[in-house]
Short mmCIF file of N, CA and C in Angstrom, two decimals:
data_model
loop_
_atom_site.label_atom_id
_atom_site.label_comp_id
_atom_site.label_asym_id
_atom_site.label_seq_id
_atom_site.Cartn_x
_atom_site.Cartn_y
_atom_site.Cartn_z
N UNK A 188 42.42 -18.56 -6.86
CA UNK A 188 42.37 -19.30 -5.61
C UNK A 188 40.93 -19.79 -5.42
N UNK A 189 40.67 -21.25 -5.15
CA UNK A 189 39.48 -21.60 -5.02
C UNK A 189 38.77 -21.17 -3.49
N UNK A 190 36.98 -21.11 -3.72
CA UNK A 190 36.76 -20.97 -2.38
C UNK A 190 37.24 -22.41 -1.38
N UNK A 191 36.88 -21.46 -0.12
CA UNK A 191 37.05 -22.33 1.04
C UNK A 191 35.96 -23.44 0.90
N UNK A 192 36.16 -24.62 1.69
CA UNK A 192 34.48 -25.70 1.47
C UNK A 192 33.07 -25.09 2.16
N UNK A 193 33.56 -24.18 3.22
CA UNK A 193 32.44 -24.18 3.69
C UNK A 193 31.47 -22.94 2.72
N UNK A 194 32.10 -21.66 2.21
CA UNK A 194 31.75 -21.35 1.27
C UNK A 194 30.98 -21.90 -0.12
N UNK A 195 31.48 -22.79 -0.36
CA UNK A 195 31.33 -23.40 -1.12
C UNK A 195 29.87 -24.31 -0.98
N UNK A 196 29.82 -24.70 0.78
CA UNK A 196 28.69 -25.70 0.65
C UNK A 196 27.32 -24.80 1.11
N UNK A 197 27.82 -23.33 1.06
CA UNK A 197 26.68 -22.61 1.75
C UNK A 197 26.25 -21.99 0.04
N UNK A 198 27.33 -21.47 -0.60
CA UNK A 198 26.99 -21.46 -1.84
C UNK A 198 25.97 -23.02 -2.71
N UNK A 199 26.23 -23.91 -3.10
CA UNK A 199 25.52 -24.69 -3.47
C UNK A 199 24.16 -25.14 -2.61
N UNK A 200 23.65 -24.98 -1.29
CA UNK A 200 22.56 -24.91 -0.69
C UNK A 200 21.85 -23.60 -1.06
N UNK A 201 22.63 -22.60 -1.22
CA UNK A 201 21.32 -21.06 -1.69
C UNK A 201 21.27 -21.44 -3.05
N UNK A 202 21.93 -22.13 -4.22
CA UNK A 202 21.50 -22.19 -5.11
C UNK A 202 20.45 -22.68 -5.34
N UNK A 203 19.92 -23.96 -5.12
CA UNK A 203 18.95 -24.53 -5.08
C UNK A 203 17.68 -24.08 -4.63
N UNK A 204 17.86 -23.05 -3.52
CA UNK A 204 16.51 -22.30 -3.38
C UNK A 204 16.31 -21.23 -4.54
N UNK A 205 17.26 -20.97 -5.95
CA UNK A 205 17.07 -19.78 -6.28
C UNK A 205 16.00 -20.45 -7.59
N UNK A 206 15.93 -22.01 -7.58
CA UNK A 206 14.52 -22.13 -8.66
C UNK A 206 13.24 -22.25 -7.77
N UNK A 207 13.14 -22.39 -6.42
CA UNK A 207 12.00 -22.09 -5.95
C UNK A 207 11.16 -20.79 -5.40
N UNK A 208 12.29 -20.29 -5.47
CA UNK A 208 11.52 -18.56 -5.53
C UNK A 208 10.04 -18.30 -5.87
N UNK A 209 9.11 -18.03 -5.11
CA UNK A 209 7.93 -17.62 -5.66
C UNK A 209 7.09 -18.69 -5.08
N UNK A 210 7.14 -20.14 -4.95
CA UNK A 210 6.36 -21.07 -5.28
C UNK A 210 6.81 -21.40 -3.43
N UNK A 211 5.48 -21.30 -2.94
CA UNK A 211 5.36 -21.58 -1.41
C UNK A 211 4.09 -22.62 -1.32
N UNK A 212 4.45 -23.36 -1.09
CA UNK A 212 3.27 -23.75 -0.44
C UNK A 212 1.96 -23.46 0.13
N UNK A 213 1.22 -24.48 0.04
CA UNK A 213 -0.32 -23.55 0.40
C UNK A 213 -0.72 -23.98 1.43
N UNK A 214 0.18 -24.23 2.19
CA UNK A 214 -0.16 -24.56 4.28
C UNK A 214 0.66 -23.89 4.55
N UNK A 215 1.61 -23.35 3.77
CA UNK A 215 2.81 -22.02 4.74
C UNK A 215 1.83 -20.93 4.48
N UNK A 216 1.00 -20.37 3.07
CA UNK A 216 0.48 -19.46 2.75
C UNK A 216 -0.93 -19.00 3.60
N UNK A 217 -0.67 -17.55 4.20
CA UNK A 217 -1.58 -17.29 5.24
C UNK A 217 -2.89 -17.21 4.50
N UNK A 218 -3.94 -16.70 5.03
CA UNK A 218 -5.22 -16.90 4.27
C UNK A 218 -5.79 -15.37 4.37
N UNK A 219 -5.74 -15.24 2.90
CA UNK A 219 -6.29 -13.94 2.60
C UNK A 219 -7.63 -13.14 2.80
N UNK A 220 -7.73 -12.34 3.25
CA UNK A 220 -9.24 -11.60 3.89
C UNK A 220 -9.43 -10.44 2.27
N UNK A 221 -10.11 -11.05 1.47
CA UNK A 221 -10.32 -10.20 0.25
C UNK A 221 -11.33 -9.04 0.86
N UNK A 222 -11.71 -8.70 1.88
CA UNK A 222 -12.50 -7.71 2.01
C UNK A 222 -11.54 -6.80 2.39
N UNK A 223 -12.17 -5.34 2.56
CA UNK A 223 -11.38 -4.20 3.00
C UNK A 223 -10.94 -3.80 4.27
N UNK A 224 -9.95 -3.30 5.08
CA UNK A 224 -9.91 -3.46 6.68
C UNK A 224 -10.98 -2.37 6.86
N UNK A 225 -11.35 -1.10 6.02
CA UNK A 225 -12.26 0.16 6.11
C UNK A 225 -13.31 -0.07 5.51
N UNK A 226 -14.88 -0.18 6.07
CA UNK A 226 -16.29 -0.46 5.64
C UNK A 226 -16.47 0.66 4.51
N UNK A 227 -17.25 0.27 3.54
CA UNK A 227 -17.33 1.45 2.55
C UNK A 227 -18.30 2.45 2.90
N UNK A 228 -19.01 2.31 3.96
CA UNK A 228 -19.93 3.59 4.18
C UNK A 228 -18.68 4.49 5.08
N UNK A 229 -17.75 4.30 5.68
CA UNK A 229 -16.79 5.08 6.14
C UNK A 229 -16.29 5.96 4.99
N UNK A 230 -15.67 5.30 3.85
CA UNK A 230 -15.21 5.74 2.70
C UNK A 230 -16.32 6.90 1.71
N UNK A 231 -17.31 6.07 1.59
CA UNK A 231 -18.50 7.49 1.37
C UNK A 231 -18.72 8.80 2.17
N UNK A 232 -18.23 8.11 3.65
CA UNK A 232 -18.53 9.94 4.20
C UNK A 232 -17.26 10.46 4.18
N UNK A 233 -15.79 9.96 3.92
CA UNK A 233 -15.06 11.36 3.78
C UNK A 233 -15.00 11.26 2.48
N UNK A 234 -15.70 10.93 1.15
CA UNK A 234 -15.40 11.71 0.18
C UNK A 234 -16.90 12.30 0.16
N UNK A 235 -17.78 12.18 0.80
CA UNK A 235 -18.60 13.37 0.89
C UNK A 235 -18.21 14.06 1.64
N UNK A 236 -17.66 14.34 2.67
CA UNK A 236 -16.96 15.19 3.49
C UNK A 236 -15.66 15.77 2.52
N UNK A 237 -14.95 15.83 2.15
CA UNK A 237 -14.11 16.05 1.01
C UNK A 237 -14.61 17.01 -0.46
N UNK A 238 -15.10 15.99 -1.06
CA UNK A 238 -15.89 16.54 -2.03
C UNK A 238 -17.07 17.81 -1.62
N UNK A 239 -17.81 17.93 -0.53
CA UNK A 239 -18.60 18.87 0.13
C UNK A 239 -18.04 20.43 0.59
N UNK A 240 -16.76 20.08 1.06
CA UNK A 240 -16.03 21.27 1.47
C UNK A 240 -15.34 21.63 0.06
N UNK A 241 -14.66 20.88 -0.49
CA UNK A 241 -14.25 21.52 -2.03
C UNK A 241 -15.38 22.63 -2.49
N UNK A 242 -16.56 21.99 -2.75
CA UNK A 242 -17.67 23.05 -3.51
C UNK A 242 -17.68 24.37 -2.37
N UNK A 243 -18.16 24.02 -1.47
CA UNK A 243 -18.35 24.99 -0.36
C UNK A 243 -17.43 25.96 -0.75
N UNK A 244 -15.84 26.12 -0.39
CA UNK A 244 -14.97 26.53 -1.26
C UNK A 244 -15.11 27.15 -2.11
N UNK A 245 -15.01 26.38 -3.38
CA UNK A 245 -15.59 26.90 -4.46
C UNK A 245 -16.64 27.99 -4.49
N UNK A 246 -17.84 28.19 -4.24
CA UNK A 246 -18.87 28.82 -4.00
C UNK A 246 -18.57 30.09 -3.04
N UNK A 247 -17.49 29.77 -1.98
CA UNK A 247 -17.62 31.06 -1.16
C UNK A 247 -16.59 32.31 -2.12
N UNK A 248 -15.71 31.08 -2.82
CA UNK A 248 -14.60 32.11 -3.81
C UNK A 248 -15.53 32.71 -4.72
N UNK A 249 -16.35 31.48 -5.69
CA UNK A 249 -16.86 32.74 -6.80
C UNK A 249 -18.10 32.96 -6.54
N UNK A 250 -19.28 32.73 -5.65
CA UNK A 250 -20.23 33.05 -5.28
C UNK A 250 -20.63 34.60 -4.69
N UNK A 251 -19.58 34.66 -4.48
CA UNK A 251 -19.59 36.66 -3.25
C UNK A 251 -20.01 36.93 -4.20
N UNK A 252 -20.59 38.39 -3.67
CA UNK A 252 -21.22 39.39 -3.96
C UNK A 252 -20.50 40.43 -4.56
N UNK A 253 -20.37 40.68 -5.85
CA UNK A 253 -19.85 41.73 -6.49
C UNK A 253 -19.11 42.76 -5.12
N UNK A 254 -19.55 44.00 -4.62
CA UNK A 254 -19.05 44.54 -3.26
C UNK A 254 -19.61 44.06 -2.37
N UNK A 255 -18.60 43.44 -1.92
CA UNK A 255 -18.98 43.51 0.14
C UNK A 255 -18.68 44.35 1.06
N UNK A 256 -19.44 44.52 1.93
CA UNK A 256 -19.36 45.93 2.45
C UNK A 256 -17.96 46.16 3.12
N UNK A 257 -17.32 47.16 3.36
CA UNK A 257 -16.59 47.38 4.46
C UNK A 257 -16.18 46.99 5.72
N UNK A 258 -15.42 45.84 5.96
CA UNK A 258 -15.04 45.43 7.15
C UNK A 258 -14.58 46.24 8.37
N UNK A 259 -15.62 46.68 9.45
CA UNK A 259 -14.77 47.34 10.18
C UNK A 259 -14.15 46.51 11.75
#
């Protein structure tokens, strides 16, 4: 059974968009901000903040003192 026309004419209109896929125009295309929305001195202090507490860490695990005294 063939489709109905209107099927048919909504089918042959999406076809035609399916070779322009991808290819937009460059007055529809918004304009790109290649910088970062986060300043990189933000980004330096939490991976020094990050990286700082890791060692800290580190150091309080294997740094102790052979015995520590008695917690009372």
């Amino acid at each position: 059974m063939p489709l109905p026309r209107s099927i048919r004419n909504r089918n042959q209109k999406f076809d035609k968009n399916i070779t322009k896929r991808g290819h937009v125009d460059p007055g529809k295309i918004a304009k790109r901000n290649d910088e970062f929305p986060v300043s990189s001195t933000l980004i330096i202090f939490f991976l020094v903040v990050v990286v700082g507490s890791s060692l800290v860490q580190i150091f309080n695990l294997f740094g102790g003192s052979a015995s520590k005294p008695p917690m009372e």
